[in-house]
Amino acid sequence: MILNCRTNLINSGKMEKIDLKGMDRAEMQEYAQSLGLQSFRGRQIFRWIYQEGVLDFSGMSDIGKPIREKLSEAAYISELACDKKLVSSDGSTKFLFRLSDGNHIESVLIPEAQRVTLCVSCQVGCPAGCLFCATGRMGFKRNLKAGEIVDQFLRVQRESKRRISNIVFMGMGEPMLNLDNVLKACRILNDDYGPSLSQKKITISTVGILKGLKRFVSNPGKLGLAISLHAADDELRQRLIPPAKSTSLVDIMDEAKRYTKKAGRRASFEYLLLGGVNDSIADAKKLVKLIEGIPCKINLIRYNPVEGLPFKKPDEEKVIKFRDYLYPRVYAAMIRESRGIDIQGACGQLAGQQKD
Ligand code: SF4
């Protein structure tokens, strides 16, 4: 376990400090024991880091000074650096975070009347390369570690006046291609001694990478699942989403059905309306047929043009007609309002401009 943790070389390479951020509770307890401490000390440290957001062992007031000093010699608690913060006229805020290796990622805080949602990233760039996506255009640099995912929550929560109630993995990256770290981050976020966010309030979004999706659906707990469809036939989907070439919609629908049974929840389908590409009534008919019999809701999203990409916003009239065709033929269909358009709200727009 410890060998997998991020380390920091000090004292001319003679001793390495261990980064505690990213350890789950079991690992933290194991780590405490490795220092000759009782296991419950690990739980205390876990709570200070993930519930209180403490970054310095001296702030852990229920742990005695000799133990705190021992911890300071052996370990540290990392934190993302915030390089930019853009506040939209609609109240949403985009954060540009710098990782310890100089790479950048984005998180977006979206306050609404009933909830405060944080959209987090799980990779630097994305290997999926969807044609309409600013992140996809960046290429792929690396997976985020669990600690870097959880830290997006901790950093933003510190600045938010309201408590973050929901987390969606809809920022940079494809969660099913970094599933171990995504699930570990969810475990930490859900822990009663940590942020204690209900699994029902955390949603994993995917374009349907089958291997990861099957694994996730085998044991989803109560985590939410949002599948990005964006097209209701394989031919168009494969043109928009390169990984769709190796996954058919039939297979994805099978997994969606299995998810609803395993999790006891409805699946969500995201459908990005691209002007003149997938927004006709013929497309809506195909969509209704595709999801027939699956307890689900469909979120329609208007595409916001990204500079340099060959897609345009759909006509408003077509958006309404599309929604009205879907509902009541499907369980639920709603138009999700795009947020943060004036602050480059689409994922990857800001990070893609950074020179690392
Ligand atoms: S839409 Fe999602 S999966 Fe596709 S390239 Fe963008 S971040 Fe990756």
mmCIF file with all atom_site columns, C-alpha atoms and ligand atoms in Angstrom, residues 123 125-137 170-175 206-207 228 230 241 243 347, ligand 1:
data_model
loop_
_atom_site.group_PDB
_atom_site.id
_atom_site.type_symbol
_atom_site.label_atom_id
_atom_site.label_alt_id
_atom_site.label_comp_id
_atom_site.label_asym_id
_atom_site.label_entity_id
_atom_site.label_seq_id
_atom_site.pdbx_PDB_ins_code
_atom_site.Cartn_x
_atom_site.Cartn_y
_atom_site.Cartn_z
_atom_site.occupancy
_atom_site.B_iso_or_equiv
_atom_site.pdbx_formal_charge
_atom_site.auth_seq_id
_atom_site.auth_comp_id
_atom_site.auth_asym_id
_atom_site.auth_atom_id
_atom_site.pdbx_PDB_model_num
ATOM   1  C  CA  . GLN A 1 123 ? -7.795  12.550 -15.880 1.00 0.00 ? 123 GLN A CA  1
ATOM   2  C  CA  . GLY A 1 125 ? -6.823  15.429 -20.825 1.00 0.00 ? 125 GLY A CA  1
ATOM   3  C  CA  . CYS A 1 126 ? -8.734  12.415 -22.111 1.00 0.00 ? 126 CYS A CA  1
ATOM   4  C  CA  . PRO A 1 127 ? -7.868  9.487  -24.379 1.00 0.00 ? 127 PRO A CA  1
ATOM   5  C  CA  . ALA A 1 128 ? -11.447 9.157  -25.688 1.00 0.00 ? 128 ALA A CA  1
ATOM   6  C  CA  . GLY A 1 129 ? -11.035 12.079 -28.103 1.00 0.00 ? 129 GLY A CA  1
ATOM   7  C  CA  . CYS A 1 130 ? -14.735 12.856 -28.667 1.00 0.00 ? 130 CYS A CA  1
ATOM   8  C  CA  . LEU A 1 131 ? -14.967 15.184 -31.652 1.00 0.00 ? 131 LEU A CA  1
ATOM   9  C  CA  . PHE A 1 132 ? -17.118 17.850 -29.964 1.00 0.00 ? 132 PHE A CA  1
ATOM   10 C  CA  . CYS A 1 133 ? -15.077 18.094 -26.746 1.00 0.00 ? 133 CYS A CA  1
ATOM   11 C  CA  . ALA A 1 134 ? -12.357 20.592 -25.810 1.00 0.00 ? 134 ALA A CA  1
ATOM   12 C  CA  . THR A 1 135 ? -10.745 18.070 -23.435 1.00 0.00 ? 135 THR A CA  1
ATOM   13 C  CA  . GLY A 1 136 ? -10.724 15.414 -26.143 1.00 0.00 ? 136 GLY A CA  1
ATOM   14 C  CA  . ARG A 1 137 ? -8.718  17.778 -28.324 1.00 0.00 ? 137 ARG A CA  1
ATOM   15 C  CA  . MET A 1 170 ? -18.304 15.024 -15.774 1.00 0.00 ? 170 MET A CA  1
ATOM   16 C  CA  . GLY A 1 171 ? -15.152 17.125 -15.898 1.00 0.00 ? 171 GLY A CA  1
ATOM   17 C  CA  . MET A 1 172 ? -11.997 16.226 -17.790 1.00 0.00 ? 172 MET A CA  1
ATOM   18 C  CA  . GLY A 1 173 ? -11.458 12.540 -18.459 1.00 0.00 ? 173 GLY A CA  1
ATOM   19 C  CA  . GLU A 1 174 ? -13.352 9.273  -18.841 1.00 0.00 ? 174 GLU A CA  1
ATOM   20 C  CA  . PRO A 1 175 ? -13.988 7.679  -15.399 1.00 0.00 ? 175 PRO A CA  1
ATOM   21 C  CA  . THR A 1 206 ? -19.194 7.623  -19.087 1.00 0.00 ? 206 THR A CA  1
ATOM   22 C  CA  . VAL A 1 207 ? -19.274 7.448  -22.866 1.00 0.00 ? 207 VAL A CA  1
ATOM   23 C  CA  . SER A 1 228 ? -23.367 9.851  -22.535 1.00 0.00 ? 228 SER A CA  1
ATOM   24 C  CA  . HIS A 1 230 ? -25.169 11.711 -27.956 1.00 0.00 ? 230 HIS A CA  1
ATOM   25 C  CA  . ILE A 1 241 ? -17.108 9.205  -30.092 1.00 0.00 ? 241 ILE A CA  1
ATOM   26 C  CA  . PRO A 1 243 ? -14.185 4.519  -28.541 1.00 0.00 ? 243 PRO A CA  1
ATOM   27 C  CA  . CYS A 1 347 ? -14.875 20.864 -19.784 1.00 0.00 ? 347 CYS A CA  1
HETATM 28 S  S1  . SF4 B 2 .   ? -16.605 14.053 -23.763 1.00 0.00 ? 1   SF4 B S1  1
HETATM 29 FE FE1 . SF4 B 2 .   ? -15.738 13.052 -21.938 1.00 0.00 ? 1   SF4 B FE1 1
HETATM 30 S  S2  . SF4 B 2 .   ? -14.981 11.086 -22.729 1.00 0.00 ? 1   SF4 B S2  1
HETATM 31 FE FE2 . SF4 B 2 .   ? -15.255 12.411 -24.531 1.00 0.00 ? 1   SF4 B FE2 1
HETATM 32 S  S3  . SF4 B 2 .   ? -13.247 13.382 -24.834 1.00 0.00 ? 1   SF4 B S3  1
HETATM 33 FE FE3 . SF4 B 2 .   ? -14.474 14.769 -23.542 1.00 0.00 ? 1   SF4 B FE3 1
HETATM 34 S  S4  . SF4 B 2 .   ? -13.881 14.231 -21.457 1.00 0.00 ? 1   SF4 B S4  1
HETATM 35 FE FE4 . SF4 B 2 .   ? -13.253 12.526 -22.770 1.00 0.00 ? 1   SF4 B FE4 1
#
